[in-house]
Tab-separated table of C-alpha atoms and ligand atoms in Angstrom:
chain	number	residue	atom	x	y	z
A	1	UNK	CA	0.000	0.000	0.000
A	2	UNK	CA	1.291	3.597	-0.428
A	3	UNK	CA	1.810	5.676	2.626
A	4	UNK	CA	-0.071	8.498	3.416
A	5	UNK	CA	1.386	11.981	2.552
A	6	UNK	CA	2.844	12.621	6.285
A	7	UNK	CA	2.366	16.384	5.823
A	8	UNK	CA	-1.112	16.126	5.424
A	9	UNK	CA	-0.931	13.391	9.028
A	10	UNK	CA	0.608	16.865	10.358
A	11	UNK	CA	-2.793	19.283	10.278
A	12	UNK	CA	-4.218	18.902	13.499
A	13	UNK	CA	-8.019	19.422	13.071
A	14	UNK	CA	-10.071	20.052	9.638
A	15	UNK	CA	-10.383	22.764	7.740
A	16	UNK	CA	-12.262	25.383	10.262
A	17	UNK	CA	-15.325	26.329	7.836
A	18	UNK	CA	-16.621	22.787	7.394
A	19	UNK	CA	-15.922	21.858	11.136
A	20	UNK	CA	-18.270	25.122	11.491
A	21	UNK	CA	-21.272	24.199	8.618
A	22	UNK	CA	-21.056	20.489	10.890
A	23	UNK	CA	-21.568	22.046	13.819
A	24	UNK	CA	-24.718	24.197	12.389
A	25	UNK	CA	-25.470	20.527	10.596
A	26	UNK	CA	-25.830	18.867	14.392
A	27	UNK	CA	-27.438	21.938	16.350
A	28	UNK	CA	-29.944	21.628	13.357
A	29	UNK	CA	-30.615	18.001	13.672
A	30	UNK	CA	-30.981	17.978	17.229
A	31	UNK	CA	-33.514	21.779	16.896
A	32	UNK	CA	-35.431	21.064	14.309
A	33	UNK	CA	-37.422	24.067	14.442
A	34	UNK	CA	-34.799	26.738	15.021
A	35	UNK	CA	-34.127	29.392	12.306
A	36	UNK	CA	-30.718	29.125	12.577
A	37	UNK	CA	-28.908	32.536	10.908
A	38	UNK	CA	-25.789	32.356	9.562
A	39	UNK	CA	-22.956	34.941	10.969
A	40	UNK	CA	-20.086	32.773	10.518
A	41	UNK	CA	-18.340	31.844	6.980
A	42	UNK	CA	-17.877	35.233	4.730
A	43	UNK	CA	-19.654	33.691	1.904
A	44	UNK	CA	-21.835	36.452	0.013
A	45	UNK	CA	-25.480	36.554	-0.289
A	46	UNK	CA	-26.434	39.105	-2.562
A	47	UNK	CA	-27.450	38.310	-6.362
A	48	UNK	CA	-24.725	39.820	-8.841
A	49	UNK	CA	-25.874	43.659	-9.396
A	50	UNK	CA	-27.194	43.586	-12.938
A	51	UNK	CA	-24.251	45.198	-14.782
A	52	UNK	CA	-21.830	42.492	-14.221
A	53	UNK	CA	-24.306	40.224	-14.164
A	54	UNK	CA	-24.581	41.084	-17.755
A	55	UNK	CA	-21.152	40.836	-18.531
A	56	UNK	CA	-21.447	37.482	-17.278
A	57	UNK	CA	-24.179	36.446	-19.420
A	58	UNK	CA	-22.602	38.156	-22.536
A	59	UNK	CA	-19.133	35.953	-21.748
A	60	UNK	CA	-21.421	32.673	-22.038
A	61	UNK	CA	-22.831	34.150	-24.796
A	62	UNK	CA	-19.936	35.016	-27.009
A	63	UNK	CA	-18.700	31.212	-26.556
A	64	UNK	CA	-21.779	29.763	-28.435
A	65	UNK	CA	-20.504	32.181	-31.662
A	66	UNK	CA	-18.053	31.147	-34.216
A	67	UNK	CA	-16.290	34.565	-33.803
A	68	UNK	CA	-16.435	34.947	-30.355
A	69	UNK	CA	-15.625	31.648	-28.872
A	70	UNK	CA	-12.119	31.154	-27.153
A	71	UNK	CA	-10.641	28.704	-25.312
A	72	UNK	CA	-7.823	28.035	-22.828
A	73	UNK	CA	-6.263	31.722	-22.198
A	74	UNK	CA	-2.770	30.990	-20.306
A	75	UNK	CA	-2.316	33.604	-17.938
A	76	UNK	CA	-5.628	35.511	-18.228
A	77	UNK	CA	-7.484	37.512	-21.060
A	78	UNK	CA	-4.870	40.311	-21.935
A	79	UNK	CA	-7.546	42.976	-21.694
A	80	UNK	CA	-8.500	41.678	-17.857
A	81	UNK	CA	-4.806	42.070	-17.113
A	82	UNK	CA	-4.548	45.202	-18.345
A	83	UNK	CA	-7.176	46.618	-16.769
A	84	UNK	CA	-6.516	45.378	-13.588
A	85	UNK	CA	-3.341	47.532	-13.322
A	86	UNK	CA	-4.683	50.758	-14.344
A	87	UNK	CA	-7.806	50.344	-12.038
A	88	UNK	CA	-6.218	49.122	-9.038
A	89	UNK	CA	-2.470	49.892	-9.871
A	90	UNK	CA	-2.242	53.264	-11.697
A	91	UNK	CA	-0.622	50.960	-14.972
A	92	UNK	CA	2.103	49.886	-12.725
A	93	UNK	CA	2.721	46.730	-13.663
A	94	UNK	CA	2.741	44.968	-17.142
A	95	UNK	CA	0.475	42.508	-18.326
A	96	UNK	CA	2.970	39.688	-17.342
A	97	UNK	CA	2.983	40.936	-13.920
A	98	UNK	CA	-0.784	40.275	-13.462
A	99	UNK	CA	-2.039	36.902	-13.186
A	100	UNK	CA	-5.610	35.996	-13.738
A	101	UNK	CA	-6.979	33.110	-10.952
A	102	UNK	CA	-9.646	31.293	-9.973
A	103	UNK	CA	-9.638	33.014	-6.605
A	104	UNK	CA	-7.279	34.225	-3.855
A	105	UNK	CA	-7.777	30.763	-1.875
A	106	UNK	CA	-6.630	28.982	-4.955
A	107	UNK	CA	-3.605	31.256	-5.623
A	108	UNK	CA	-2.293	31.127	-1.930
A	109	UNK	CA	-2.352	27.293	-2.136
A	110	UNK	CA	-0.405	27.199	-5.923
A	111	UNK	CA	2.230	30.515	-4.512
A	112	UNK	CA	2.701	28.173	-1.496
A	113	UNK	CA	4.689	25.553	-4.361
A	114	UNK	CA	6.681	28.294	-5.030
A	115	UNK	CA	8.885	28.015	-1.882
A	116	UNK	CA	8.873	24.620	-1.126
A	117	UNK	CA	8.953	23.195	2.065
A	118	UNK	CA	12.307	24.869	3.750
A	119	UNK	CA	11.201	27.970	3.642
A	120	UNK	CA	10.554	29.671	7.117
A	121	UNK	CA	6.959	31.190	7.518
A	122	UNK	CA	5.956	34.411	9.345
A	123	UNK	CA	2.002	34.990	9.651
A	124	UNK	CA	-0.696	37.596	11.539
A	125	UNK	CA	-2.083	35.520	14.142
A	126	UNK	CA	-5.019	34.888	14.350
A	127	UNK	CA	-5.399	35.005	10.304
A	128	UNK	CA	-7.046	33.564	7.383
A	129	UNK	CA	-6.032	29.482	7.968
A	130	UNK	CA	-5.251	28.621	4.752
A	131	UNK	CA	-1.826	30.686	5.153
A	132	UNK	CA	-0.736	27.616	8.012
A	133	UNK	CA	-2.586	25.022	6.934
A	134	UNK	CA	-1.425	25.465	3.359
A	135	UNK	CA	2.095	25.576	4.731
A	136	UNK	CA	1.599	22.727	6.713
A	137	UNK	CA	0.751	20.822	3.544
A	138	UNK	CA	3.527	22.008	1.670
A	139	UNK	CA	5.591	20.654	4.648
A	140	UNK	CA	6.835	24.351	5.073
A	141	UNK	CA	5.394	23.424	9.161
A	142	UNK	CA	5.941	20.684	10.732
A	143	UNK	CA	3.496	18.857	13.423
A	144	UNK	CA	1.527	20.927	15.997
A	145	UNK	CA	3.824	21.238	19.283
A	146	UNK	CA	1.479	23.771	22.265
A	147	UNK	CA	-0.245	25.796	20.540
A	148	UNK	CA	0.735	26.150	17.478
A	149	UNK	CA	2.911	24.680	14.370
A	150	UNK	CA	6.328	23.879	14.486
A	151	UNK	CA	8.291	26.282	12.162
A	152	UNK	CA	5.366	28.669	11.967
A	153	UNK	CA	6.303	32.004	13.846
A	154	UNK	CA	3.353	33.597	15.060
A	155	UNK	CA	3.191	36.980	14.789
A	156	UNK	CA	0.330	38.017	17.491
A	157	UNK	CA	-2.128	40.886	16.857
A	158	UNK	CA	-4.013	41.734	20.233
A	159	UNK	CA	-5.447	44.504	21.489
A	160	UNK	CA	-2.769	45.587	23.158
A	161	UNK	CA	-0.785	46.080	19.937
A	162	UNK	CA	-3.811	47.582	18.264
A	163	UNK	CA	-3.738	44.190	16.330
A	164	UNK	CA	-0.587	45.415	14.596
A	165	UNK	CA	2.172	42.651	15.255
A	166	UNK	CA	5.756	43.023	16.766
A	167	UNK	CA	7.609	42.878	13.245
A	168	UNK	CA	11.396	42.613	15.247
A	169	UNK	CA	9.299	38.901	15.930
A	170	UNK	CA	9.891	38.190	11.810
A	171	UNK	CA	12.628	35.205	11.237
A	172	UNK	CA	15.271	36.353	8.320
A	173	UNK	CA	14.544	35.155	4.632
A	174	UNK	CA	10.710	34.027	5.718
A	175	UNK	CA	7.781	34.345	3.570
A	176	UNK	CA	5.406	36.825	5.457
A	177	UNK	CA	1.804	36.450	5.134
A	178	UNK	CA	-0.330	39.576	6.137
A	179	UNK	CA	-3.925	40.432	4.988
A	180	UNK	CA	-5.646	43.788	5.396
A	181	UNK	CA	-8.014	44.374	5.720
A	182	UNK	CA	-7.388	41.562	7.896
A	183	UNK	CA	-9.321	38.187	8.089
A	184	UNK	CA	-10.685	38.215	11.070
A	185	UNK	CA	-9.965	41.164	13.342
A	186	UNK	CA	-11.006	43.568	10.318
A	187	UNK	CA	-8.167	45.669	11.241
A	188	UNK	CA	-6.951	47.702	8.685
A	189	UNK	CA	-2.656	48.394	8.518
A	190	UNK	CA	-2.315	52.151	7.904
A	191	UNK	CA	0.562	53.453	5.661
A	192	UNK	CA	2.933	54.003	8.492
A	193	UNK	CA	2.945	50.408	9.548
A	194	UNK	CA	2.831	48.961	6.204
A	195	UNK	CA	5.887	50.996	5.472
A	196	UNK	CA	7.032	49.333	8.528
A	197	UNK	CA	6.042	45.862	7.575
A	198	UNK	CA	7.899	46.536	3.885
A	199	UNK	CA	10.940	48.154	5.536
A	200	UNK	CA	11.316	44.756	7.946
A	201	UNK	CA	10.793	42.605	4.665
A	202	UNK	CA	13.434	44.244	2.815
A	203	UNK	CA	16.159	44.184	5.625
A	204	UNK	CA	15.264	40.815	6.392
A	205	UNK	CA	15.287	39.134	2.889
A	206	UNK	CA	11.975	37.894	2.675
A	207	UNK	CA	9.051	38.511	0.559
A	208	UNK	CA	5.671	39.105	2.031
A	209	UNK	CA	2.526	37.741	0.223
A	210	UNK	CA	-0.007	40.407	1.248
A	211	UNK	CA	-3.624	39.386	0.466
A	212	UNK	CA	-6.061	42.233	-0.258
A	213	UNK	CA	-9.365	40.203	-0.629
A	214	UNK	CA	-11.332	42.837	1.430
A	215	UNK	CA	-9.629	45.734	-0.142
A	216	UNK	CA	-12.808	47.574	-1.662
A	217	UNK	CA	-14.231	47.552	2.054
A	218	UNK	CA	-11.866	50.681	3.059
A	219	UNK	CA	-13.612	53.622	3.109
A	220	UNK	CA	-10.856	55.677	5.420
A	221	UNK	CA	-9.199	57.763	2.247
A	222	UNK	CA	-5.759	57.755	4.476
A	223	UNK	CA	-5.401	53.925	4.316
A	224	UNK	CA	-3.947	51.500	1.450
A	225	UNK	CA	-5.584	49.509	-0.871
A	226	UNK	CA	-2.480	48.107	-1.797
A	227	UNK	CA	0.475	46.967	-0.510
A	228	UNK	CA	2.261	49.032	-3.829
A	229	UNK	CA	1.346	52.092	-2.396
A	230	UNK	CA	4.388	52.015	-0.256
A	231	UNK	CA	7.554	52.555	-2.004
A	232	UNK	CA	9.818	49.922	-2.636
A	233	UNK	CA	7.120	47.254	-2.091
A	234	UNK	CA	7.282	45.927	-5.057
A	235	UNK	CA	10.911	44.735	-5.090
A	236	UNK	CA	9.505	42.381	-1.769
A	237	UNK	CA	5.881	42.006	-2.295
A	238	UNK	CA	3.014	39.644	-3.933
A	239	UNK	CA	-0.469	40.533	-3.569
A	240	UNK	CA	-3.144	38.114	-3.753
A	241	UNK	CA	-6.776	39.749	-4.572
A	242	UNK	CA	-10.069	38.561	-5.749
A	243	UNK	CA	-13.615	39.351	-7.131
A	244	UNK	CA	-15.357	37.293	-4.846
A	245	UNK	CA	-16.277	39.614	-1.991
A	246	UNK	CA	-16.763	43.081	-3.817
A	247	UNK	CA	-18.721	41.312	-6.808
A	248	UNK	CA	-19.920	38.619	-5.491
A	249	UNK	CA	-18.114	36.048	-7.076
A	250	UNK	CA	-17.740	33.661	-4.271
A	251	UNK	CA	-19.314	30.798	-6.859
A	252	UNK	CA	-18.112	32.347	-9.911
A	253	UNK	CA	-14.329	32.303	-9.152
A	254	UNK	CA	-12.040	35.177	-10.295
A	255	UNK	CA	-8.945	36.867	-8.360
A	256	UNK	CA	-5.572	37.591	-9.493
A	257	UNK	CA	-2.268	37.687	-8.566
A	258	UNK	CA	0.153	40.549	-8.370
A	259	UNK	CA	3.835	38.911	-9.110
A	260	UNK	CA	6.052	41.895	-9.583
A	261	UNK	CA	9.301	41.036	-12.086
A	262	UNK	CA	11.458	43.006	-9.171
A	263	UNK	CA	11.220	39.944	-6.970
A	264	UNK	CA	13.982	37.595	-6.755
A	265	UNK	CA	15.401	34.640	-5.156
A	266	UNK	CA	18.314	34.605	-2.596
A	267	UNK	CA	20.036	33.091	-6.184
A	268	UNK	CA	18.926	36.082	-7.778
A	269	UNK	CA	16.662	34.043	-10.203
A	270	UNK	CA	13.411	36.009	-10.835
A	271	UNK	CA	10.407	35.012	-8.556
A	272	UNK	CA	7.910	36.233	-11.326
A	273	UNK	CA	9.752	33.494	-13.863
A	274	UNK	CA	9.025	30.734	-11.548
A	275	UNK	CA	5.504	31.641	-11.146
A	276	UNK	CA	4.196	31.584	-14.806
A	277	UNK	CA	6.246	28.312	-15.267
A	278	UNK	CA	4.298	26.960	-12.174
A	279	UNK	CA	0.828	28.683	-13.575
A	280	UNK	CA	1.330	27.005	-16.760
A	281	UNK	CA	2.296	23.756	-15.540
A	282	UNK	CA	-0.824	23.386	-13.215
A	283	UNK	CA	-3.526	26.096	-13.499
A	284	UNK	CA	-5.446	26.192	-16.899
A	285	UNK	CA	-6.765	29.807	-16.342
A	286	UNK	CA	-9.869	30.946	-15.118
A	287	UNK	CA	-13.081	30.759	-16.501
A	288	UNK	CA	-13.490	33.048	-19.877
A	289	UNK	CA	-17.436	33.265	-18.694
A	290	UNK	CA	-16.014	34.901	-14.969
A	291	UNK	CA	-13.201	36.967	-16.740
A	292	UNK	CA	-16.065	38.647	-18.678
A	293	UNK	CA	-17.824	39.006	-15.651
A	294	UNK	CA	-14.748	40.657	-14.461
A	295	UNK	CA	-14.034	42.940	-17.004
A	296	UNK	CA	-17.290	44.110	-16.559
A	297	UNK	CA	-16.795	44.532	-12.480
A	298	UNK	CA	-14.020	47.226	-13.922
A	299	UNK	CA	-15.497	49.447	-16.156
A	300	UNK	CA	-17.188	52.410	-14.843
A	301	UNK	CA	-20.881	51.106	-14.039
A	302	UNK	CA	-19.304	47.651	-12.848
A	303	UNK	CA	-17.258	50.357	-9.794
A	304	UNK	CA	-20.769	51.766	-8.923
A	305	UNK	CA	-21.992	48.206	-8.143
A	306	UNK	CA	-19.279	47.159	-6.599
A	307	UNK	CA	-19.389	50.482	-4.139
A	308	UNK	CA	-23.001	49.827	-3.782
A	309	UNK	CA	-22.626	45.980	-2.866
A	310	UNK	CA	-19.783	46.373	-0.168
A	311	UNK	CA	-21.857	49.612	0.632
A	312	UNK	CA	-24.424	47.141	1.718
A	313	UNK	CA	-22.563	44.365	3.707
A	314	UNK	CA	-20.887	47.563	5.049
A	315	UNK	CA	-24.343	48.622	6.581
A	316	UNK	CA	-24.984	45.046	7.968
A	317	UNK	CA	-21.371	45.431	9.942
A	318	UNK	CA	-22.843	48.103	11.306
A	319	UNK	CA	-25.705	47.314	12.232
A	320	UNK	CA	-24.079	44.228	13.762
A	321	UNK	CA	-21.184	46.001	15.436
A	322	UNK	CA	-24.102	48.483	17.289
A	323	UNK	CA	-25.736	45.783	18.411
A	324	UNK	CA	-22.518	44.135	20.134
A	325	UNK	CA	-21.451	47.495	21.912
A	326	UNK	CA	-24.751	47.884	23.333
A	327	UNK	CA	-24.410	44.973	24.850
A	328	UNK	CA	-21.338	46.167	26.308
A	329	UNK	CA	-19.044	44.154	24.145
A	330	UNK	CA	-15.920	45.391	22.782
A	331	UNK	CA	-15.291	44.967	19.321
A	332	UNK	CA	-12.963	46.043	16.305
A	333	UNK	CA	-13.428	46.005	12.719
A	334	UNK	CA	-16.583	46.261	10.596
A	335	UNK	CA	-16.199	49.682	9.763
A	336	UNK	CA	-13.427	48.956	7.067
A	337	UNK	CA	-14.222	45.172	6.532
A	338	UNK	CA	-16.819	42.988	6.915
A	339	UNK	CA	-15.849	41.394	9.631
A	340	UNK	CA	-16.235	42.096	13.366
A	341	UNK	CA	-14.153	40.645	16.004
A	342	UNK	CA	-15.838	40.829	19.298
A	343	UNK	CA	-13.756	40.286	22.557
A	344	UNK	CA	-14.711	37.522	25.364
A	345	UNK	CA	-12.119	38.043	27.138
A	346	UNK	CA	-10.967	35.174	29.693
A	347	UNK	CA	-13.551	32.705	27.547
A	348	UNK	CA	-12.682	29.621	25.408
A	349	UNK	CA	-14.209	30.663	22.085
A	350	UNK	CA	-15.604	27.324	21.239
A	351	UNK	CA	-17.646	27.735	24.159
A	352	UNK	CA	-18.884	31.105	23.207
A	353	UNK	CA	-19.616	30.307	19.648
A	354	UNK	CA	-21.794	27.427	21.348
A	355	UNK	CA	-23.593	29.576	23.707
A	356	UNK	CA	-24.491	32.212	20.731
A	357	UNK	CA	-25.301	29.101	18.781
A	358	UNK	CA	-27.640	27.487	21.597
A	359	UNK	CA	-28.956	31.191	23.141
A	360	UNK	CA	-29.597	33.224	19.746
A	361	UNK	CA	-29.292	30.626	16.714
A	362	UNK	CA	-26.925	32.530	15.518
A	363	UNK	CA	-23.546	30.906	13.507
A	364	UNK	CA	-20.442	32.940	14.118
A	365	UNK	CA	-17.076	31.926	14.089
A	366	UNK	CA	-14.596	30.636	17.553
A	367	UNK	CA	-11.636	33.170	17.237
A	368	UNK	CA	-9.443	30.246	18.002
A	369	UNK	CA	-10.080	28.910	14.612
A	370	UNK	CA	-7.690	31.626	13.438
A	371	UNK	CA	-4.506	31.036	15.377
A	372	UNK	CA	-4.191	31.088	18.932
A	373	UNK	CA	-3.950	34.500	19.359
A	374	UNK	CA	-7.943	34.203	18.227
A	375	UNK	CA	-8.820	31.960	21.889
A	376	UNK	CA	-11.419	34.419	23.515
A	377	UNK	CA	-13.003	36.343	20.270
A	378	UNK	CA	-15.561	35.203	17.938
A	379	UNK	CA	-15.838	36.725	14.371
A	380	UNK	CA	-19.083	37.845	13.021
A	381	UNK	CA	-19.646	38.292	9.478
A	382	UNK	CA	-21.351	41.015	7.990
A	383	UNK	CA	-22.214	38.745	4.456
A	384	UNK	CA	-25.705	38.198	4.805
A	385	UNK	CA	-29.083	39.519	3.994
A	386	UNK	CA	-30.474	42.484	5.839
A	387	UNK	CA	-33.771	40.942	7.402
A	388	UNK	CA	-31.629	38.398	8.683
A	389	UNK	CA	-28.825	40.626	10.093
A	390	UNK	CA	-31.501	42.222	11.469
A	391	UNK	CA	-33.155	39.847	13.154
A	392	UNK	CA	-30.006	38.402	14.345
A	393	UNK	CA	-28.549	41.562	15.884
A	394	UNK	CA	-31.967	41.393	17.912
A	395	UNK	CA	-31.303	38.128	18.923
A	396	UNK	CA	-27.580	39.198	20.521
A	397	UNK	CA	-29.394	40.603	23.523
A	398	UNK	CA	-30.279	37.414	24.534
A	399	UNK	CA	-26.553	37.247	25.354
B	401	PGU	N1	-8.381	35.623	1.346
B	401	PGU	C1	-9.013	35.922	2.493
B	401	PGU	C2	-8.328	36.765	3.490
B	401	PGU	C3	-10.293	35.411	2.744
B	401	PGU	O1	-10.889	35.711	3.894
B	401	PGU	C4	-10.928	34.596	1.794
B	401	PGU	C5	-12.287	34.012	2.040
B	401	PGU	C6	-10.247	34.329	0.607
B	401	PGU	C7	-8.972	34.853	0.420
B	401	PGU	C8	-10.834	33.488	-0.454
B	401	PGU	O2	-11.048	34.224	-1.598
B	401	PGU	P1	-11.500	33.571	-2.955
B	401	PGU	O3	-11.063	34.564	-3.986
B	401	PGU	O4	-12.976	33.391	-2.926
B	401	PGU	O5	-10.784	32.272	-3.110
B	401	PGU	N2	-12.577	33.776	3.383
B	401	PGU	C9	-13.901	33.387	3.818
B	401	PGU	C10	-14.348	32.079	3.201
B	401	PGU	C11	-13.746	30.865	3.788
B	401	PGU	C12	-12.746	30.144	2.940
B	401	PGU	O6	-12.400	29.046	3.287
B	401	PGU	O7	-12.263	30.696	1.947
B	401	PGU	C13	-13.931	33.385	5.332
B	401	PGU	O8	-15.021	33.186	5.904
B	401	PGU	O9	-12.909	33.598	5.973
């Protein structure tokens, strides 16, 4: 028999969002008639505003014509590329600096091939869990030892740091991950510490892949988009970024990838290079139906809806976030993000995503799912519909 791939024997407990939907699954079973709400996975629940929507349609269209059919695409449609960097970039970088995905998650997993499994990692905690658990499965971490993964440093972002971590904590030549707007605190890195975060990177040696997923959710002018808004950034920095929350392709799949030519090796070999040989080896491109869709998403009316969609889950943070002060708990995030991470402090935060669970019927997610810097806040998401948000931010004063 063949063994079993020993990195995977490494992860310690499954992916968080599933262990979450089985959880809802059993409270369910076992409560028939509860109308359980949903607070917990940032999957969107608005339709597709009709603009992009039509772009959609018109990309599924154009394949059923003899002129306008096309087929695989290599690193994206040209005209997607291009227009990503002069939306989001100012025309920064060149077409074969922008690659076309299938989403963020998807690109963080192939990038993670990129560096193998000796490379040392650096990441937020608590964060997104696909930056360890990917690692893990690249056999960049090793087996979990306490609290945490072996040859994962853990960069902690508490309150007391105003959820901005101790950078003198990063290992030399590591790959840094950092999101912001983050996943889950919602805290948003202003320019001074993402200057900071670059200028660490750079003396260090390593490269940083910064994920901007939430991006379009800042609506403080003073703070980055981008992680290219600070100078020199682009000699050190990937950014991973996707349609999925501002258009509401979760289920349509389109992101891309920012791979700057500047980047290089310890070797000096060109980090960009490697990347399109490792795109072209094991990522077909992204749908031509959800590039459509994208291009769409970038032109001026397809801006409008995307203001006017985060607009909305914006609202629902709000809304949420009220409701948790006025019950006297302390909370970041939601005004730049859609997430809110509320503070429990001294609780286990399995325990208090059961409680909300069994007192409110309302799914959230344990804070501990995110690193254990996470143990003691839950995160709320602000991606649902606004009866339901509602009715759930009534519930939380049951609590
Ligand atoms: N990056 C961050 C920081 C995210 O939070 C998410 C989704 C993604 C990337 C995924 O983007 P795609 O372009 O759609 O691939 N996070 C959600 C969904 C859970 C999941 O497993 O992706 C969340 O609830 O955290």
């Amino acid at each position: 028999m063949i063994t079993r791939n020993p990195y995977i024997a490494n992860l310690k407990a499954g992916y968080l969002f599933p262990e979450i939907s089985k959880r809802r699954r059993e409270y369910a079973a076992a409560h028939p008639d509860a109308k359980i709400i949903s607070l917990g996975v940032g999957n969107t629940t608005e339709p597709i505003l009709p603009h992009i929507n039509a772009g959609l349609i018109e990309g599924a269209r154009k394949l059923g014509t003899k002129e306008g059919y096309s087929g695989y695409q290599d690193e994206g449609m040209a005209q997607l590329r291009e227009k990503i960097s002069s939306v989001f970039y100012q025309g920064k970088f060149s077409i074969d600096e922008v690659f076309i995905s299938d989403g963020a998650k998807c690109d963080i997993g192939r990038l993670q091939i990129l560096f193998g499994a000796d490379v040392k990692i650096a990441v937020q905690d608590p964060s997104y869990p696909v930056y360890v658990d990917g690692s893990v499965l690249t056999g960049a971490a090793g087996g979990w030892e306490g609290t945490g993964y072996k040859g994962i440093t853990y960069l902690p972002c508490t309150a007391e740091n105003n959820f901005f971590p101790n950078l003198d904590l990063i290992p030399q030549n590591s790959l840094i991950y950092f999101c912001s707007p983050n996943n889950p605190t919602g805290a948003v890195a202003d320019r001074a510490q993402l200057t900071k975060l670059v200028d660490a990177a750079i003396s260090k040696q390593c490269i940083i892949i910064f994920d901007a997923a939430y991006s379009e959710f800042i609506r403080d002018k003073n703070l980055p988009k981008t992680i290219y808004e600070i100078d020199k950034a682009d000699t050190c920095a990937i950014e991973v970024n996707s349609f999925s929350k501002p258009a509401g392709f979760t289920g349509v799949r389109l992101g891309w990838s920012i791979v700057p030519k500047a980047i290089k090796f310890a070797g000096g070999e060109s980090v960009n290079a490697d990347w399109n040989r490792i795109a072209g080896t094991i990522f077909n491109g992204a749908s031509n139906i959800a590039q459509e869709g994208g291009l769409a998403a970038l032109d001026d009316i397809g801006l409008k809806e995307i203001r006017k969609l985060t607009d909305f889950y914006l609202g629902n943070a709000k809304l949420i976030r009220d409701a948790l002060i006025k019950r006297g708990i302390k909370c970041i995030g939601g005004d730049n993000s859609p997430y809110i991470w509320a503070h429990f402090p001294g609780r286990d935060s399995w325990e208090v995503f059961a409680e909300i669970l069994e007192k409110c019927q309302v799914v959230t997610t344990p804070g501990a799912g995110f690193g254990p810097a996470g143990q003691g806040f839950i995160r709320f998401s602000a991606f649902g519909h606004r009866a339901d948000v509602e009715e759930a931010c009534g519930r939380l004063e049951k609590l």
